[in-house]
XYZ file of C-alpha atoms in Angstrom:
513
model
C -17.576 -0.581 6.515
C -20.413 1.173 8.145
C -23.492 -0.959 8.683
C -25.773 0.924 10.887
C -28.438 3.378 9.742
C -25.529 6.831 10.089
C -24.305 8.719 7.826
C -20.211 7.330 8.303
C -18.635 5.656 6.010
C -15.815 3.065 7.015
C -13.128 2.447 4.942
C -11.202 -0.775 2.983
C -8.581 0.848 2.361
C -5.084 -1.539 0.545
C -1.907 -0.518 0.222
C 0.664 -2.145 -2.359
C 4.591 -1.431 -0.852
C 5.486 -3.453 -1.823
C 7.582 -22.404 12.217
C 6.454 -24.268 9.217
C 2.866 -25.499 8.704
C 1.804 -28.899 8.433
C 1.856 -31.368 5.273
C 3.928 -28.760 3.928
C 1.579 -25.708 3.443
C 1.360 -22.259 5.100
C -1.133 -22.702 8.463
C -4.259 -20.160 9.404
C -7.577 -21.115 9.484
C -9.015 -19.437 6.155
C -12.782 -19.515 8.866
C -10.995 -17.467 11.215
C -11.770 -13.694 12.327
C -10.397 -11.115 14.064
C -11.782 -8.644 15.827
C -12.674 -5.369 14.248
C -10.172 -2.944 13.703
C -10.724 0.718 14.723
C -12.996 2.986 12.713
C -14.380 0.297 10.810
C -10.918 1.036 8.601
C -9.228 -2.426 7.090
C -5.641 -2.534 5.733
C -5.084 -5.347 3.140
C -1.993 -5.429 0.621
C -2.322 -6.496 -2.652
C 1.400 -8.560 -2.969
C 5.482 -7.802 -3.473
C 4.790 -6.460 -0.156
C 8.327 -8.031 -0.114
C 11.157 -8.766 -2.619
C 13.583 -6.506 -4.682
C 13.342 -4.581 -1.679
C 15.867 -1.807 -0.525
C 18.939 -2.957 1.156
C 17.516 -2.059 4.762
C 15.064 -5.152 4.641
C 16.680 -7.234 2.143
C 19.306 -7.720 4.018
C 17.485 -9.254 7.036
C 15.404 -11.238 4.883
C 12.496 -8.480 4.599
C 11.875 -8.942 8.348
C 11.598 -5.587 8.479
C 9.245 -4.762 5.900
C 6.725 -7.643 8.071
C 7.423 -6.171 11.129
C 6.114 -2.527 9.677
C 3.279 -4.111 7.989
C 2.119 -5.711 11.596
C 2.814 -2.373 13.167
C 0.077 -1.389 10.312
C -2.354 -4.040 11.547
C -2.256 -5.068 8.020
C -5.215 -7.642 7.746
C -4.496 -9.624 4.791
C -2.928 -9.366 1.381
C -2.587 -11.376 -1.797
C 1.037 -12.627 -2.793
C 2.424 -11.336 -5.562
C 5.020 -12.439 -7.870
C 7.698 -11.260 -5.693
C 6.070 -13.582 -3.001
C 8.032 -16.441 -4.320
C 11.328 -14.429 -5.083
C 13.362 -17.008 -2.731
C 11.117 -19.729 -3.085
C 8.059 -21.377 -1.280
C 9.580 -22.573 1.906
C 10.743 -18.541 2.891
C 7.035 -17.719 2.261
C 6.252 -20.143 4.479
C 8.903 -18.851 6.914
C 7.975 -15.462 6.292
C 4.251 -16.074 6.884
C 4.864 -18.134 10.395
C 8.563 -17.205 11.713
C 11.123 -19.036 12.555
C 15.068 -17.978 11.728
C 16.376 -18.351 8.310
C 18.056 -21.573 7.523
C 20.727 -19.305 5.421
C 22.229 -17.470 8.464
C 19.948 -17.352 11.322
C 17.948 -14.828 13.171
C 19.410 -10.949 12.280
C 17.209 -8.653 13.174
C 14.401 -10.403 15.469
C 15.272 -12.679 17.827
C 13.143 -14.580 17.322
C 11.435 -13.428 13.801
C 7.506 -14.335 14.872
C 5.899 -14.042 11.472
C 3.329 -12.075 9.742
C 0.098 -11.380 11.628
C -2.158 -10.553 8.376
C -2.587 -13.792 6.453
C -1.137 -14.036 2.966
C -3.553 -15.311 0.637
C -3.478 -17.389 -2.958
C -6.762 -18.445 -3.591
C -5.195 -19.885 -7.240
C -1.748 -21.516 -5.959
C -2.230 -25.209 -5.510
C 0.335 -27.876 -5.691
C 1.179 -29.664 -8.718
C 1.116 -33.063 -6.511
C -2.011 -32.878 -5.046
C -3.876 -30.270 -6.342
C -4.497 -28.636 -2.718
C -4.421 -25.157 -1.937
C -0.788 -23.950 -0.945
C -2.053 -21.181 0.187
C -5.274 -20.368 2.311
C -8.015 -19.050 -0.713
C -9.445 -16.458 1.697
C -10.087 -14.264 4.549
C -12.936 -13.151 6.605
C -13.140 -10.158 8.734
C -16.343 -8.915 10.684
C -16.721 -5.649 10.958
C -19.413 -4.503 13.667
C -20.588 -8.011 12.891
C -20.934 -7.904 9.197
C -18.871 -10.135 7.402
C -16.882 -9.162 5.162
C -14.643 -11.607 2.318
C -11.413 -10.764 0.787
C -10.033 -13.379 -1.959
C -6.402 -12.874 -2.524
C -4.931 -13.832 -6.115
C -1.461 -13.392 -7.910
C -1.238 -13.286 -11.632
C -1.692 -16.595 -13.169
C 1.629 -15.959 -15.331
C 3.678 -15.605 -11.980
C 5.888 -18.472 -12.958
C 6.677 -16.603 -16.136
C 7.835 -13.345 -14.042
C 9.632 -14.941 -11.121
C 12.930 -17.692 -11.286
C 11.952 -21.235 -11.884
C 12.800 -21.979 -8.948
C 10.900 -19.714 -6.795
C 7.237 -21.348 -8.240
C 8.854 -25.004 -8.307
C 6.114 -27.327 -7.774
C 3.112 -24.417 -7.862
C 0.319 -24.047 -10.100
C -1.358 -21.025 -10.606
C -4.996 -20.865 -11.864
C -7.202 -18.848 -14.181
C -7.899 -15.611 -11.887
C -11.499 -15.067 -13.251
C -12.260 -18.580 -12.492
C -10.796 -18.940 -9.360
C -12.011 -16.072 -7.988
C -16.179 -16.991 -8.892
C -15.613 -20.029 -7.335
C -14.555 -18.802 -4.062
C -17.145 -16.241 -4.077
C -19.925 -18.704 -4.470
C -18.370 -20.119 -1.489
C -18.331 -16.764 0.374
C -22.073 -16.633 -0.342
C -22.920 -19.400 0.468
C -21.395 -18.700 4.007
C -23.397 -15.886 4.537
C -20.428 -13.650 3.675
C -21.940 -10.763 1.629
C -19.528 -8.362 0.730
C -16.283 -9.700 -0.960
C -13.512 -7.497 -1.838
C -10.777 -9.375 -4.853
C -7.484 -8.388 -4.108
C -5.805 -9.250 -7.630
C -2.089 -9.138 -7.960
C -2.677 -8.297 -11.671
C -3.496 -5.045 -13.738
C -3.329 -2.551 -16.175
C -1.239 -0.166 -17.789
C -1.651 3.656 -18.597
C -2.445 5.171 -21.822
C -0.731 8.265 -21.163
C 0.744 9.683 -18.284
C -2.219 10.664 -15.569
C -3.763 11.716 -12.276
C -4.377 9.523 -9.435
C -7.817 9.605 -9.701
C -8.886 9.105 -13.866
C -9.452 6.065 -15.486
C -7.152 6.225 -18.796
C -5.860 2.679 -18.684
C -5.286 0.619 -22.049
C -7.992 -0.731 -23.090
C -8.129 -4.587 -23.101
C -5.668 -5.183 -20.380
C -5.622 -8.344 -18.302
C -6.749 -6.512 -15.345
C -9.934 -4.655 -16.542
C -10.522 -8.335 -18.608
C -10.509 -9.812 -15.103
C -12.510 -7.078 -13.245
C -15.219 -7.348 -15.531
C -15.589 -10.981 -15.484
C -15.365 -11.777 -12.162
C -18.494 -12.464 -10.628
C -21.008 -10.236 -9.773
C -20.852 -11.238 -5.701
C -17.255 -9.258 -5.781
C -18.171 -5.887 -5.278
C -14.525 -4.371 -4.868
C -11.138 -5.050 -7.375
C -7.764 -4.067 -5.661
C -5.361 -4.179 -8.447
C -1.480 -4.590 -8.626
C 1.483 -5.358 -10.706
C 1.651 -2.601 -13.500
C 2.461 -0.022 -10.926
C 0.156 2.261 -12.414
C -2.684 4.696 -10.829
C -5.645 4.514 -11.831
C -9.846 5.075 -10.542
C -12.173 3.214 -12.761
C -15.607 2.260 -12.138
C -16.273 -1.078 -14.331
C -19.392 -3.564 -14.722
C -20.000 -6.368 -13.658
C -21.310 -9.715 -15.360
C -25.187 -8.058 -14.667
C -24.124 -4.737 -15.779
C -23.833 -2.950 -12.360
C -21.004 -0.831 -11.349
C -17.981 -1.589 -8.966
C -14.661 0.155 -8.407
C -11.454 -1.595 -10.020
C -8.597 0.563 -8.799
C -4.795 0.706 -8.212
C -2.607 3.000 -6.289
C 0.482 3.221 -7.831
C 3.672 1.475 -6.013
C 6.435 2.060 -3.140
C 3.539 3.617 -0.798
C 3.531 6.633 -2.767
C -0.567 6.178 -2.638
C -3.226 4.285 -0.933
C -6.493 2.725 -2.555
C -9.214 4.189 -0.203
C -12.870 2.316 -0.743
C -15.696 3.462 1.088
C -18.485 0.817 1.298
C -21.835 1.701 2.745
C -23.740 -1.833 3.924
C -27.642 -2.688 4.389
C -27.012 -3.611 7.852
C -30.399 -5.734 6.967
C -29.317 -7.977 4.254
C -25.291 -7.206 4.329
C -25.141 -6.344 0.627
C -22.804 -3.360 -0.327
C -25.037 -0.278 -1.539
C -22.839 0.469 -4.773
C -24.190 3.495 -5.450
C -23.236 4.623 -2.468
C -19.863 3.605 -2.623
C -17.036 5.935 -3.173
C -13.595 5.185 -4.040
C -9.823 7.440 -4.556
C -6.097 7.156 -4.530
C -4.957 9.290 -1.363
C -1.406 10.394 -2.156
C 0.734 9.891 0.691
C 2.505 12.710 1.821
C 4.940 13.715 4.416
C 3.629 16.383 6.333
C 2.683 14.177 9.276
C 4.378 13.137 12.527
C 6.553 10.799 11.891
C 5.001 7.567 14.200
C 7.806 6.878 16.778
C 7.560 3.074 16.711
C 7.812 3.029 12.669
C 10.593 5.289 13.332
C 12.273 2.920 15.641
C 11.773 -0.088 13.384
C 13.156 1.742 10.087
C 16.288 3.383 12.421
C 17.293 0.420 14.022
C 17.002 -1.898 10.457
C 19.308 1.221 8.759
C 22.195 1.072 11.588
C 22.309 -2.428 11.205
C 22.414 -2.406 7.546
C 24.611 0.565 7.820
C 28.176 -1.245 7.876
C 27.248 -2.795 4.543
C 25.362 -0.570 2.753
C 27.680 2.837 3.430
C 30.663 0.789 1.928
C 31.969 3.054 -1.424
C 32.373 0.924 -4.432
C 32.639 3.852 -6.895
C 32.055 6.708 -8.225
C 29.969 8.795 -10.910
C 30.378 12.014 -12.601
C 26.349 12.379 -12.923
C 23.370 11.472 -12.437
C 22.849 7.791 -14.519
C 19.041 7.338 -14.852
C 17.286 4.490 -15.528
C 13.767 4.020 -17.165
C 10.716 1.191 -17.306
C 11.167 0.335 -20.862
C 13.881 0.767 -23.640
C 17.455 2.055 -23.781
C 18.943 3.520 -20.805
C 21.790 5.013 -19.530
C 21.757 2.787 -16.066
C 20.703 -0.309 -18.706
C 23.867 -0.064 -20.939
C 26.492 0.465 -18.213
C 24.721 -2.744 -16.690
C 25.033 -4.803 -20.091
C 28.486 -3.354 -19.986
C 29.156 -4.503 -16.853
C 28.067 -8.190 -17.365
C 30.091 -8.757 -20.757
C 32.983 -7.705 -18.928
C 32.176 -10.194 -15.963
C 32.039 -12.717 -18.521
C 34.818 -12.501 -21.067
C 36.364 -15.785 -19.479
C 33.350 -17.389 -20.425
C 34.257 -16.423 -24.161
C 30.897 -13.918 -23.870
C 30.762 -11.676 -27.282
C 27.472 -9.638 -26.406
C 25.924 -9.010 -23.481
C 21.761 -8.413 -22.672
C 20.055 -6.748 -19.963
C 16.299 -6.630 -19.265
C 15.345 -3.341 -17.981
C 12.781 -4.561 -15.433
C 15.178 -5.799 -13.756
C 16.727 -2.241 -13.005
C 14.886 -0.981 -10.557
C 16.713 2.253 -9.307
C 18.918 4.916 -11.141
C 22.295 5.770 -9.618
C 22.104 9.581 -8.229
C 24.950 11.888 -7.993
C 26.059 12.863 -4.636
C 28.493 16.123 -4.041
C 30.934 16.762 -3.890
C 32.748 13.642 -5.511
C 29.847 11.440 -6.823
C 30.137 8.400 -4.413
C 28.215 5.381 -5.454
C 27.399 2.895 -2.028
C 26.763 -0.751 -2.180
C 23.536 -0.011 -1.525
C 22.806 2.435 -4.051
C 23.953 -0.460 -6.367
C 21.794 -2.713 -4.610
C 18.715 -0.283 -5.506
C 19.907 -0.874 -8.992
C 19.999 -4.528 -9.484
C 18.230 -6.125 -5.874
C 17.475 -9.533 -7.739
C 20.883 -11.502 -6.563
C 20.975 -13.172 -10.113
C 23.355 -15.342 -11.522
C 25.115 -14.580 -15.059
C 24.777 -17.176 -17.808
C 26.864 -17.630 -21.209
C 25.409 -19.558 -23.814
C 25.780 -20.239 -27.598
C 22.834 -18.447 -29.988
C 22.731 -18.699 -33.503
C 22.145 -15.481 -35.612
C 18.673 -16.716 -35.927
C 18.044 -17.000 -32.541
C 19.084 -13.353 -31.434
C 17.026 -12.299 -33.798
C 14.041 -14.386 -32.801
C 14.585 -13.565 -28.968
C 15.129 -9.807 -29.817
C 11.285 -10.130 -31.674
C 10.247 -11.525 -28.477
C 9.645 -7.834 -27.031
C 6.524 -7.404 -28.866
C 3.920 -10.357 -28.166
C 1.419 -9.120 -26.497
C 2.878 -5.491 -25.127
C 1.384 -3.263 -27.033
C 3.297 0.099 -27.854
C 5.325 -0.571 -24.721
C 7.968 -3.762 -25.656
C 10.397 -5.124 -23.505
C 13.252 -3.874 -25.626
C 16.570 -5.790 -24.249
C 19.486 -3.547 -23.777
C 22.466 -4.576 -25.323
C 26.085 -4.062 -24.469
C 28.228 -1.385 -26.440
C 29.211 -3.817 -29.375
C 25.934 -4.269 -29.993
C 23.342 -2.476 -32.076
C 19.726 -3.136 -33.176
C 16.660 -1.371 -35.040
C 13.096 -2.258 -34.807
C 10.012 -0.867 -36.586
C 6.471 -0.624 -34.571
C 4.583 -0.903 -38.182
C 6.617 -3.937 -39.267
C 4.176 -7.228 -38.660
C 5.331 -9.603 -35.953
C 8.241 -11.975 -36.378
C 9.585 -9.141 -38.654
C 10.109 -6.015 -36.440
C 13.458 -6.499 -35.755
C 14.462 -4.701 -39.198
C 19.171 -5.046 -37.716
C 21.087 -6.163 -36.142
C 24.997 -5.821 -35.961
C 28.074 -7.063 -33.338
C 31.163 -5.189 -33.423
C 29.704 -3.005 -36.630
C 29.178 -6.479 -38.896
C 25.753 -7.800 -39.597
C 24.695 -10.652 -37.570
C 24.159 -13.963 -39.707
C 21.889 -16.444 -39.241
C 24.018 -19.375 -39.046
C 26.960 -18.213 -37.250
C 27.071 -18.484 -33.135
C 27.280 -15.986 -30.790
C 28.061 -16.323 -26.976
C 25.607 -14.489 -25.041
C 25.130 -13.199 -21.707
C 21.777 -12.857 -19.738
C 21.093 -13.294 -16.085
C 19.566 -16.349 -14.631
C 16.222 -15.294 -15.197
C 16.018 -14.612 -18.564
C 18.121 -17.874 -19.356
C 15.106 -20.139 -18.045
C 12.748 -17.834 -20.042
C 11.521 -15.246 -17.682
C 9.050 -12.196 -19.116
C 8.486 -14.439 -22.031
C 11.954 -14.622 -23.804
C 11.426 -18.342 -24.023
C 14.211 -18.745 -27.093
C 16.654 -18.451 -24.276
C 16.544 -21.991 -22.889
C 17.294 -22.808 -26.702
C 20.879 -21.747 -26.085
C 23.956 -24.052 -25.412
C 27.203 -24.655 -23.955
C 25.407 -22.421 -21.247
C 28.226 -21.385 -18.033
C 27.367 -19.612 -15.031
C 30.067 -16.649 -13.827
C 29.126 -15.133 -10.796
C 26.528 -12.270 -9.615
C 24.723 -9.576 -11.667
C 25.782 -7.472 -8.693
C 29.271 -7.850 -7.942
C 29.925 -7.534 -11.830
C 27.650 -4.113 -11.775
C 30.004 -3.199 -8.586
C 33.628 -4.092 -10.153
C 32.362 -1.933 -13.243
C 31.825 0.971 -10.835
C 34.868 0.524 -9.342
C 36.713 0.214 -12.462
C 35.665 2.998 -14.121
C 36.005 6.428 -11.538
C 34.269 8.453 -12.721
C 31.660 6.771 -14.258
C 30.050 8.845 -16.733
C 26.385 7.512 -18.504
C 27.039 6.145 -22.406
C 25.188 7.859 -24.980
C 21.952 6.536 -26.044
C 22.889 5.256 -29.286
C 22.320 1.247 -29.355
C 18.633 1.091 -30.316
C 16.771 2.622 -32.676
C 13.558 2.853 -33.856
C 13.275 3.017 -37.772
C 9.102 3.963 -39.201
């Protein structure tokens, strides 16, 4: 941010990529500066900065993907969801170093931590009610100050495994967030940038640059609400793009924008500052989604970094486990062709477990399987892009009634975009978008006979929707529940099972008026 009487503007720009401290929280001052960064330009993340990532960082414990982001001089980001994928104690780790208890140090030696400061501003612990995470960051820039709040989604626990949020509370964003920046103020700190690990869907497909999101989403809810001291929104989550210009509790204008996800863009904000009072002059601010391209030298210590974590990953990822006689795609929402081989996969994994029917939720396929002349050769790792959660099948006992009910579940709340579960091939269901809800599931049939209320079926789901995650809570209803392995390995022993693999037609959901 530029505070002197020029004509430059400096730059706050965030990018989404994705030793312990004491009394069992992550350390860092939340007070603290650094010194200012060239240019006046800031890099801050807005969360899953790590988690479900590809194999090359996964498999060293997303070392890698830190390492990159220090390279960066990444200055702070909020956690996201994906934050808590393995649990508090690896954020901590993560955040301040140290080798993994789970097998040690594997690609730094020794791992030294993350030098931007993760921030949770509404993450306290259920036993105290402290902060778990520090609230805040401030940053001078040619002696201004300037405030960045971090925040994940207040429904993380219902979009992450149990056990990753155990004994974590997360707080109303809106609130949260006004009550740091009354802090801020009262420090003296005048601009304050939210960086919200929350957002907002697309209306219809766009540019990077318009503002066509659904209207009412939680993240334009929370952008308008927070207070007027917060004169920037970074926004997350939805892995949308987006440019909107929003107002504030007095009416005045600030930028709530989101730049996609996997780098593909970066949020640029230009703040111009009364170097006099250190308010942000909003009308002079500008703000855009840069698309990140490739027509640049490729920096030879990011270069390094990436090379060496792909030859060490190499030995495991390169291993064949299959092969395919297409392309099998996959897609955000609904039916598709990588979703029923998956739901395939894990009934067959689990036919010792006396599993009938199998279910798949398709955000948790995050890749589709490519082919690859001149024989189609699927690699662990391009089934790792597939399915990078590590989850744990479950069988349990559902009544008719309860299928049903759990299958209705895909509507609360999602607008004209439900979390349709896949099903496996035995399987078929119908659903009408007119029908009222609790009624839009209008079929549903297992091995061609209709499904009856009474009767039990043995169902398979991954760990994550068995405790409830995305907000199929009539799974933790179920009984007689067994666990049978990875998601993975039983995705793998399909592949290798079935050479070539060739995609199922699209023929187990359908939508009736």
């Amino acid at each position: 941010m530029d505070v002197g009487p020029g004509e430059r503007r400096d730059r706050l720009p965030a990018r989404r990529h994705q030793g312990h401290g004491r009394r069992g929280r992550l350390h860092g001052d939340p007070h603290q500066t650094t010194p200012r960064q060239a240019d006046n330009s800031l890099l801050v993340g807005v969360g899953d900065l790590i988690g479900a990532s590809p194999l090359e960082s996964a498999l060293f414990h997303d070392e890698p993907t830190v390492d990159l982001m220090n390279q960066l001089d990444m200055k702070a980001s909020s956690v996201g969801n994906h934050e808590f994928d393995k649990g508090y104690k690896e954020l901590e780790r993560i955040q301040n170093g140290g080798c993994s208890p789970v097998d040690g140090c594997r690609f730094d030696h020794p791992y030294r931590g993350a030098r931007f400061r993760y921030l949770g501003a509404n993450v306290t612990f259920k036993s105290s009610g402290e902060n778990a995470l520090p609230p805040y960051w401030i940053q001078r820039v040619n002696g201004v100050p300037v405030g960045f709040i971090g925040e994940p989604l207040q429904d993380t626990p219902s979009v992450t495994s149990p056990s990753g949020t155990a004994g974590l509370r997360f707080g109303d964003e809106v609130t949260t967030a006004n009550r740091y920046a009354d802090l801020l103020s009262r420090k003296g700190v005048k601009t304050i940038v939210l960086l919200l690990h929350q957002g907002d869907d697309d209306k219809v497909p766009n540019g990077p640059n318009t503002c066509d999101v659904a209207g009412g989403g939680p993240g334009t809810a929370i952008a308008t609400r927070v207070s007027p001291k917060i004169d920037v929104v970074f926004s997350a989550h939805t892995h949308q793009q987006y440019v909107c210009w929003v107002k504030d509790p007095t009416g005045h204008r600030r930028p709530f924008v989101q730049g996609r996800s996997y780098g593909r863009e970066l949020s640029v904000v230009d703040l111009r500052i009364d170097p006099r009072t250190h308010d942000v002059l909003r009308g002079r601010t500008q703000a855009f989604n840069r698309i990140v391209t490739r027509d640049v030298p490729k920096d030879p210590k990011a270069e390094a970094l990436i090379s060496r974590a792909v030859d060490l990953a190499a030995p495991t990822a390169d291993k064949p486990v299959g092969r395919i006689s297409q392309d099998i795609d996959t897609t955000p929402v609904g039916e598709s062709p990588i979703g029923d081989v998956v739901a395939d996969a894990q009934l067959a994994a689990t036919t010792s477990q006396g599993a009938q029917i199998a279910l798949v939720d398709p955000g948790d396929l995050r890749a589709s399987l490519t082919y690859r002349p001149p024989t189609g050769t699927v690699t662990y790792g391009d089934a790792y892009a597939v399915q990078p959660f590590d989850n744990t099948l479950m069988t349990m006992s559902l009544t008719g009634a309860q299928l049903k009910a759990v299958l209705e579940q895909a509507f609360p709340n999602r607008g004209n975009r439900p979390l349709l579960l896949i099903p496996s091939a035995n399987m078929r269901y119908t659903w009408s978008q007119s029908a009222p809800a609790g009624s839009k599931i209008t079929s549903i049939t297992v091995n061609g006979q209709p499904v009856q209320p009474t009767a039990t079926y043995r169902v398979t789901v991954n760990d994550f929707l068995a405790r409830g995650g995305d907000g199929f809570t009539v799974f933790p209803q179920g009984t007689n529940v067994t666990s049978d392995g990875k998601d993975l390995a039983a995705f793998t022993a399909c592949l290798g099972a079935h050479e070539p693999l060739a995609p199922p037609p699209l023929n187990r959901i359908a939508q009736t008026a």
